[in-house]
Amino acid sequence: MMEHFDSYSYVDLTSDKEDYDEGTPLIRVSPGRASVWKAALNIINFIEGVGFLALPFAVAKGGIAAIAAFLFMPVIYWFTALVLVDCLYYTDGPRGKTRIRSSWREIGQDMWPRFGGIVVTAVQCFDLTIIATSYLIVCGSLMATAFPSLPLTETLWTCIAAIVVLPTTFLKSLSQIAWLSVIGVVALASTALMILWYAASHSSEWDVKALLFWDTEGFLISLGTIMFSYGSAPIVPSVEESMADKSKFGRALAFAYIVAVVFKLPFSIFGFLSFSFMTDEIVINNLPNNVPKIIVSVVFVLSCLVSFALPLHAVFQYIEGSSFYLSLQSKVRLPRFVYFSSIRLILVSLTLLAAVFVPHFGYLTSFFGNLSLPLFNCILPCIAHLILRGKDLNMRQIALDYAMIVFGLIVAIYGTYISSKALYEVLVHK
């Protein structure tokens, strides 16, 4: 499977173009200097996000099939990420593979010149907005369960969180808040340790046979959440570009997914065995309401608060660089700060409304995972591969691309239907 992706040397025309020598075959131009380990850590940092809080809930819904999904989805994502990377290049005879694209937007533009780039960017902005919404849901749920004696409902806690994060969206540079991401690492580690400690101390109460059930609809709900927790497609082009030896990207990605499986699978199984079918959509809420739980909840909420602006930063950049926005500025003469602040206020308000009306973290990640993740991690990379690199593919590679497209379509259509139905039911009966 790897030979098509790793059998060439690389020339990069997306940056450092002055280093491209017409007379020198098989040269390698590397704008980045990241090692395999650093690239793997960047991927791990991206996929180990807030979605892991819902993974024990995914096991409670999907049973043995969900456990299998923890193993086979990384393999699928690994393959389609290599397919996506291959779309950044074209084969230039004896010169090897030449890098002519650097982003999803450029891939979309080359696939469908008129609207492809706009559609891809719009879908990415939707994805990032949903991620920001999930942060507010987590804040409201954790604070309401950590401090039940306070006269504040989950909705009020969510509104407070939105007010707190609003100023962070006015920061123009991510470097101004990036150092605070260490809080996210602490939150993930402390949560995992708390769940594992609780599980170990209650292991005598485990019913391992409870894992051995099959529920087709429940599996599709859990599959969306699992895909949400493994998705890496948005950062694949930038991580690959950052590497000094781009031919080793597959190794870095494989290592990152192995680490993710080793972390996520025991956490998810032990969490489910500890709380069985009462496992909450946010597993921290299942813990006894004591001081350690309060500390973990507060740390995780802090992590969400300081991370909220990160996914929206790219959305702001896209809006402020769009032709519609620039045209509006030229037609309606208002101070630039009015536009700047209005966009941030509107987007934060939209995420708040979504968080208040859909306060179900597990079902939301499932719906979003089934709706969007198959598109970005299976369907689009393989369609792009067939369109942009089709003349260089053999029959086995073409067959694999079509298999991934069919798989993605089945999951996206049927999974979205099932998860949306489940989400509607919990909203109606809440």
Coordinates of C-alpha atoms in Angstrom, one line a residue:
M1 CA 0.0 0.0 0.0
M2 CA 2.9 2.4 0.7
E3 CA 4.9 2.0 -2.5
H4 CA 3.0 4.5 -4.5
F5 CA 3.4 7.2 -1.8
D6 CA 7.0 6.7 -0.8
S7 CA 8.8 5.7 -4.0
Y8 CA 9.8 9.2 -5.2
S9 CA 12.0 12.0 -4.1
Y10 CA 10.3 15.3 -3.6
V11 CA 10.4 18.8 -5.1
D12 CA 8.4 21.5 -3.3
L13 CA 7.0 24.3 -5.5
T14 CA 4.6 25.7 -2.9
S15 CA 7.4 27.6 -1.1
D16 CA 11.1 28.2 -1.6
K17 CA 10.4 28.2 -5.4
E18 CA 13.7 29.9 -6.1
D19 CA 15.5 26.7 -5.0
Y20 CA 13.9 24.7 -7.8
D21 CA 16.7 24.1 -10.4
E22 CA 15.4 23.1 -13.8
G23 CA 18.6 21.2 -14.6
T24 CA 18.9 19.2 -11.3
P25 CA 16.7 16.0 -11.2
L26 CA 15.4 14.5 -8.0
I27 CA 16.3 17.4 -5.7
R28 CA 14.5 17.8 -2.4
V29 CA 13.3 21.2 -1.2
S30 CA 12.1 21.1 2.4
P31 CA 10.7 24.4 3.9
G32 CA 10.3 22.6 7.2
R33 CA 12.8 20.8 9.4
A34 CA 10.5 18.8 11.7
S35 CA 11.6 15.2 12.5
V36 CA 9.4 12.2 12.4
W37 CA 8.9 12.4 16.2
K38 CA 8.0 16.1 16.1
A39 CA 5.5 15.6 13.3
A40 CA 3.9 12.7 15.2
L41 CA 3.6 14.8 18.3
N42 CA 1.9 17.6 16.3
I43 CA -0.6 15.0 15.1
I44 CA -1.1 13.5 18.6
N45 CA -1.7 17.0 20.0
F46 CA -4.4 17.7 17.4
I47 CA -6.3 14.4 17.7
E48 CA -6.2 14.2 21.5
G49 CA -8.8 16.8 22.0
V50 CA -12.0 17.3 24.0
G51 CA -13.8 14.6 22.1
F52 CA -12.2 11.9 24.2
L53 CA -14.6 12.7 27.0
A54 CA -17.4 11.0 25.1
L55 CA -15.4 7.8 24.2
P56 CA -16.7 5.7 27.1
F57 CA -20.2 6.8 26.1
A58 CA -19.4 5.5 22.6
V59 CA -18.5 2.1 24.0
A60 CA -21.8 2.1 26.0
K61 CA -23.7 2.7 22.7
G62 CA -21.7 0.5 20.3
G63 CA -20.4 -2.4 22.4
I64 CA -17.9 -4.8 20.8
A65 CA -18.3 -3.2 17.4
A66 CA -17.3 0.2 18.9
I67 CA -14.1 -1.5 20.3
A68 CA -13.3 -2.8 16.8
A69 CA -13.8 0.7 15.4
F70 CA -11.1 2.0 17.7
L71 CA -8.7 -0.3 15.8
F72 CA -9.9 -0.1 12.2
M73 CA -10.7 3.6 11.9
P74 CA -7.1 4.7 12.5
V75 CA -6.0 2.3 9.7
I76 CA -8.6 3.9 7.3
Y77 CA -7.6 7.4 8.3
W78 CA -3.9 6.5 7.9
F79 CA -4.5 5.3 4.3
T80 CA -6.6 8.3 3.3
A81 CA -4.2 10.8 4.8
L82 CA -1.5 9.3 2.6
V83 CA -3.9 9.6 -0.3
L84 CA -4.5 13.3 0.6
V85 CA -0.7 13.9 0.8
D86 CA -0.3 12.3 -2.7
C87 CA -2.8 14.9 -4.0
L88 CA -0.4 17.7 -3.1
Y89 CA 2.0 16.4 -5.8
Y90 CA 2.2 15.5 -9.4
T91 CA 4.6 13.0 -11.0
D92 CA 7.2 14.8 -13.1
G93 CA 8.9 11.8 -14.9
P94 CA 12.5 11.3 -13.8
R95 CA 12.3 14.3 -11.5
G96 CA 10.1 12.4 -9.1
K97 CA 7.1 14.0 -7.3
T98 CA 6.8 17.8 -7.4
R99 CA 4.8 19.5 -4.7
I100 CA 2.5 22.0 -6.3
R101 CA -0.2 22.4 -3.6
S102 CA -0.1 23.2 0.1
S103 CA -3.6 23.2 1.4
W104 CA -7.1 21.8 1.2
R105 CA -8.3 24.9 -0.5
E106 CA -5.8 24.5 -3.4
I107 CA -6.9 20.9 -3.8
G108 CA -10.5 21.9 -4.0
Q109 CA -9.7 24.6 -6.5
D110 CA -7.8 22.2 -8.7
M111 CA -10.6 19.6 -8.5
W112 CA -13.5 22.1 -9.3
P113 CA -11.9 25.4 -10.4
R114 CA -15.0 27.5 -10.0
F115 CA -16.4 26.6 -6.6
G116 CA -14.2 23.8 -5.2
G117 CA -11.9 26.0 -3.0
I118 CA -14.9 28.0 -1.6
V119 CA -16.9 24.8 -0.8
V120 CA -14.0 23.1 1.0
T121 CA -13.2 26.2 3.0
A122 CA -16.9 26.7 4.0
V123 CA -17.1 23.1 5.2
Q124 CA -13.9 23.5 7.2
C125 CA -15.3 26.7 8.8
F126 CA -18.5 24.8 9.7
D127 CA -16.4 22.0 11.3
L128 CA -14.3 24.5 13.3
T129 CA -17.5 26.3 14.5
I130 CA -18.9 22.9 15.8
I131 CA -15.7 22.2 17.7
A132 CA -15.9 25.6 19.4
T133 CA -19.6 24.9 20.2
S134 CA -18.5 21.6 21.8
Y135 CA -16.2 23.5 24.2
L136 CA -19.1 25.6 25.5
I137 CA -21.3 22.5 26.0
V138 CA -18.5 20.8 28.0
C139 CA -18.1 24.0 30.2
G140 CA -21.7 24.2 31.0
S141 CA -22.2 20.5 31.8
L142 CA -19.0 20.1 33.9
M143 CA -19.6 23.2 36.0
A144 CA -23.3 22.3 36.6
T145 CA -22.4 18.9 37.9
A146 CA -19.2 20.0 39.8
F147 CA -21.1 22.7 41.7
P148 CA -24.7 21.4 42.0
S149 CA -25.4 23.5 45.2
L150 CA -24.9 26.8 43.3
P151 CA -28.2 28.3 41.9
L152 CA -26.9 28.2 38.3
T153 CA -28.3 25.9 35.7
E154 CA -26.3 24.3 32.9
T155 CA -27.6 26.9 30.5
L156 CA -26.4 29.7 32.7
W157 CA -23.0 28.2 33.1
T158 CA -22.8 27.9 29.3
C159 CA -23.7 31.6 28.9
I160 CA -21.0 32.5 31.5
A161 CA -18.5 30.5 29.5
A162 CA -19.4 32.4 26.3
I163 CA -19.0 35.7 28.1
V164 CA -15.6 34.6 29.3
V165 CA -14.3 33.4 26.0
L166 CA -15.5 36.4 24.0
P167 CA -12.5 38.6 24.8
T168 CA -10.1 35.8 23.7
T169 CA -11.5 36.0 20.2
F170 CA -10.2 39.6 19.9
L171 CA -6.6 38.4 20.1
K172 CA -5.1 38.7 16.6
S173 CA -2.2 36.3 17.2
L174 CA -2.5 32.7 18.2
S175 CA 0.9 33.0 19.9
Q176 CA -0.7 35.2 22.5
I177 CA -2.7 32.2 23.9
A178 CA -0.9 29.2 22.5
W179 CA 1.3 28.8 25.6
L180 CA -1.9 28.2 27.6
S181 CA -2.4 25.0 25.7
V182 CA -0.4 23.3 28.4
I183 CA -3.6 23.5 30.4
G184 CA -5.2 21.2 27.9
V185 CA -2.4 18.6 28.3
V186 CA -2.9 18.8 32.1
A187 CA -6.7 18.4 31.7
L188 CA -6.4 15.4 29.5
A189 CA -3.8 13.7 31.7
S190 CA -5.7 14.4 35.0
T191 CA -9.0 13.2 33.5
A192 CA -7.4 10.0 32.2
L193 CA -5.7 9.3 35.5
M194 CA -8.9 10.0 37.5
I195 CA -10.9 7.6 35.3
L196 CA -8.3 4.9 35.4
W197 CA -7.8 5.2 39.2
Y198 CA -11.6 5.0 39.7
A199 CA -11.8 2.0 37.4
A200 CA -9.0 0.2 39.1
S201 CA -10.5 0.8 42.5
H202 CA -13.9 -0.6 41.4
S203 CA -12.6 -3.4 39.1
S204 CA -14.3 -6.0 41.3
E205 CA -17.7 -4.6 40.1
W206 CA -16.8 -4.9 36.4
D207 CA -19.0 -7.0 34.2
V208 CA -16.9 -7.7 31.1
K209 CA -19.7 -9.6 29.4
A210 CA -21.6 -6.3 29.2
L211 CA -19.2 -5.3 26.4
L212 CA -20.3 -8.2 24.3
F213 CA -23.5 -6.8 22.7
W214 CA -24.5 -5.8 19.2
D215 CA -26.6 -2.7 18.4
T216 CA -26.4 -1.5 14.8
E217 CA -27.9 1.9 15.5
G218 CA -25.9 2.3 18.6
F219 CA -22.8 1.4 16.7
L220 CA -23.4 4.1 14.1
I221 CA -23.8 6.6 17.0
S222 CA -20.6 5.5 18.5
L223 CA -18.8 5.4 15.2
G224 CA -19.4 9.1 14.7
T225 CA -17.9 9.9 18.1
I226 CA -14.9 7.7 17.4
M227 CA -14.3 9.3 14.0
F228 CA -14.6 12.7 15.7
S229 CA -11.8 11.7 18.1
Y230 CA -9.4 10.5 15.4
G231 CA -9.9 13.0 12.6
S232 CA -6.6 14.5 11.4
A233 CA -7.3 15.5 7.8
P234 CA -7.3 19.3 8.5
I235 CA -3.7 19.4 9.6
V236 CA -2.3 16.7 7.3
P237 CA -1.0 19.1 4.5
S238 CA 0.7 21.5 7.0
V239 CA 2.3 18.7 9.1
E240 CA 3.6 16.9 6.0
E241 CA 5.0 20.2 4.7
S242 CA 6.8 20.9 8.0
M243 CA 8.8 17.6 7.7
A244 CA 12.5 17.6 6.7
D245 CA 12.0 14.1 5.2
K246 CA 8.6 14.1 3.7
S247 CA 8.8 10.4 2.7
K248 CA 8.6 9.5 6.4
F249 CA 5.2 11.2 6.9
G250 CA 3.5 7.8 6.8
R251 CA 5.6 6.6 9.7
A252 CA 4.9 9.7 11.7
L253 CA 1.2 9.3 11.2
A254 CA 1.3 5.6 12.0
F255 CA 3.1 6.3 15.2
A256 CA 0.6 9.0 16.2
Y257 CA -2.3 6.7 15.6
I258 CA -0.7 3.9 17.6
V259 CA -0.2 6.2 20.5
A260 CA -3.8 7.4 20.2
V261 CA -5.2 3.9 20.2
V262 CA -3.1 2.9 23.2
F263 CA -4.4 6.0 25.1
K264 CA -8.1 6.0 23.9
L265 CA -9.0 2.3 23.9
P266 CA -8.2 1.4 27.6
F267 CA -9.6 4.8 28.7
S268 CA -12.9 4.1 26.9
I269 CA -13.2 0.4 28.0
F270 CA -12.3 1.1 31.6
G271 CA -14.7 4.1 31.7
F272 CA -17.6 1.9 30.4
L273 CA -16.8 -1.0 32.7
S274 CA -16.9 1.4 35.7
F275 CA -20.2 3.0 34.9
S276 CA -21.8 0.4 32.5
F277 CA -24.8 1.7 30.6
M278 CA -25.1 4.7 32.9
T279 CA -22.0 6.2 31.3
D280 CA -22.6 9.9 30.8
E281 CA -21.9 11.7 27.5
I282 CA -19.1 13.4 29.4
V283 CA -17.5 10.7 31.5
I284 CA -16.3 13.1 34.2
N285 CA -19.9 13.6 35.2
N286 CA -20.0 10.0 36.4
L287 CA -17.3 10.5 39.0
P288 CA -18.3 11.0 42.7
N289 CA -18.8 14.6 43.5
N290 CA -15.7 15.1 45.6
V291 CA -12.7 17.5 45.6
P292 CA -10.7 15.6 42.9
K293 CA -13.6 15.6 40.6
I294 CA -14.1 19.3 41.1
I295 CA -10.4 20.0 40.4
V296 CA -10.4 17.9 37.2
S297 CA -13.7 19.6 36.1
V298 CA -12.3 23.1 36.7
V299 CA -9.0 22.3 34.9
F300 CA -10.9 20.9 31.9
V301 CA -13.2 23.9 31.8
L302 CA -10.1 26.2 31.9
S303 CA -8.7 24.2 29.0
C304 CA -11.9 24.7 27.0
L305 CA -12.0 28.4 27.8
V306 CA -8.4 29.1 26.6
S307 CA -8.8 26.8 23.6
F308 CA -12.1 28.2 22.4
A309 CA -10.6 30.9 20.1
L310 CA -8.2 28.6 18.4
P311 CA -10.6 26.8 16.0
L312 CA -12.5 30.1 15.3
H313 CA -9.3 32.0 14.5
A314 CA -9.2 30.3 11.0
V315 CA -12.9 31.1 10.5
F316 CA -12.2 34.8 11.2
Q317 CA -9.4 34.8 8.8
Y318 CA -11.5 33.3 6.0
I319 CA -14.4 35.7 6.6
E320 CA -12.1 38.8 6.7
G321 CA -10.3 37.7 3.5
S322 CA -13.5 36.9 1.6
S323 CA -14.5 39.0 -1.4
F324 CA -18.0 39.6 0.2
Y325 CA -16.5 41.0 3.3
L326 CA -14.1 43.3 1.5
S327 CA -16.9 44.4 -0.8
L328 CA -19.2 45.2 2.2
Q329 CA -16.4 47.2 3.8
S330 CA -16.0 49.3 0.6
K331 CA -19.7 49.9 0.3
V332 CA -20.6 50.5 3.9
R333 CA -18.1 52.9 5.4
L334 CA -17.7 52.0 9.1
P335 CA -14.7 51.9 11.4
R336 CA -12.7 48.7 10.9
F337 CA -13.1 47.8 14.5
V338 CA -16.9 47.7 14.1
Y339 CA -16.5 44.9 11.5
F340 CA -13.8 43.2 13.5
S341 CA -15.8 43.1 16.7
S342 CA -19.2 42.3 15.0
I343 CA -17.9 39.2 13.3
R344 CA -16.6 37.9 16.6
L345 CA -19.7 38.8 18.5
I346 CA -21.9 37.1 15.9
L347 CA -19.9 33.9 15.8
V348 CA -19.6 33.5 19.5
S349 CA -23.4 34.1 19.8
L350 CA -24.1 31.4 17.2
T351 CA -21.9 28.9 19.1
L352 CA -23.7 29.9 22.3
L353 CA -27.1 29.4 20.8
A354 CA -26.1 26.0 19.4
A355 CA -24.7 24.9 22.8
V356 CA -27.8 26.0 24.6
F357 CA -30.3 24.3 22.3
V358 CA -28.2 21.2 21.7
P359 CA -26.6 20.6 25.1
H360 CA -25.7 16.9 24.4
F361 CA -22.0 16.5 23.9
G362 CA -21.9 12.8 23.0
Y363 CA -24.8 13.0 20.5
L364 CA -23.5 16.2 19.0
T365 CA -20.0 14.7 18.4
S366 CA -21.7 11.6 17.0
F367 CA -23.8 13.7 14.5
F368 CA -21.0 15.9 13.5
G369 CA -18.6 12.9 13.2
N370 CA -21.0 11.1 10.9
L371 CA -21.9 14.2 8.9
S372 CA -18.5 15.7 8.3
L373 CA -15.6 13.3 9.1
P374 CA -16.3 10.7 6.4
L375 CA -16.4 13.6 3.9
F376 CA -13.0 15.1 4.9
N377 CA -11.2 11.9 5.9
C378 CA -12.5 9.4 3.3
I379 CA -14.6 10.8 0.4
L380 CA -12.9 14.0 -0.6
P381 CA -9.2 12.7 -0.4
C382 CA -10.1 9.7 -2.6
I383 CA -12.1 11.7 -5.1
A384 CA -9.3 14.2 -5.3
H385 CA -6.8 11.3 -5.8
L386 CA -8.8 10.0 -8.7
I387 CA -9.2 13.4 -10.3
L388 CA -5.7 14.9 -9.7
R389 CA -3.6 11.7 -9.7
G390 CA -5.7 9.2 -11.6
K391 CA -3.3 8.8 -14.6
D392 CA -0.5 7.7 -12.2
L393 CA -2.6 5.1 -10.3
N394 CA -2.7 1.4 -10.9
M395 CA -5.9 -0.7 -10.6
R396 CA -5.4 -1.7 -7.0
Q397 CA -5.0 1.9 -5.9
I398 CA -8.1 3.0 -7.9
A399 CA -10.1 0.1 -6.3
L400 CA -9.0 1.2 -2.8
D401 CA -10.0 4.8 -3.5
Y402 CA -13.4 3.7 -4.7
A403 CA -13.8 1.4 -1.6
M404 CA -13.0 4.3 0.7
I405 CA -15.5 6.5 -1.1
V406 CA -18.3 3.9 -0.8
F407 CA -17.4 3.4 2.8
G408 CA -17.5 7.1 3.5
L409 CA -20.9 7.5 1.7
I410 CA -22.5 4.7 3.6
V411 CA -21.3 6.0 7.0
A412 CA -22.2 9.6 6.1
I413 CA -25.7 8.9 4.9
Y414 CA -26.8 6.1 7.2
G415 CA -24.8 7.3 10.2
T416 CA -26.0 10.9 9.9
Y417 CA -29.6 9.7 9.7
I418 CA -29.2 7.5 12.8
S419 CA -27.3 10.0 14.9
S420 CA -29.6 12.9 13.9
K421 CA -32.6 10.7 14.9
A422 CA -31.0 9.9 18.2
L423 CA -30.1 13.6 18.8
Y424 CA -33.7 14.6 18.0
E425 CA -35.1 12.1 20.5
V426 CA -32.9 13.2 23.4
L427 CA -33.8 16.9 22.6
V428 CA -37.5 16.1 22.6
H429 CA -37.4 14.0 25.8
K430 CA -34.9 16.1 27.7

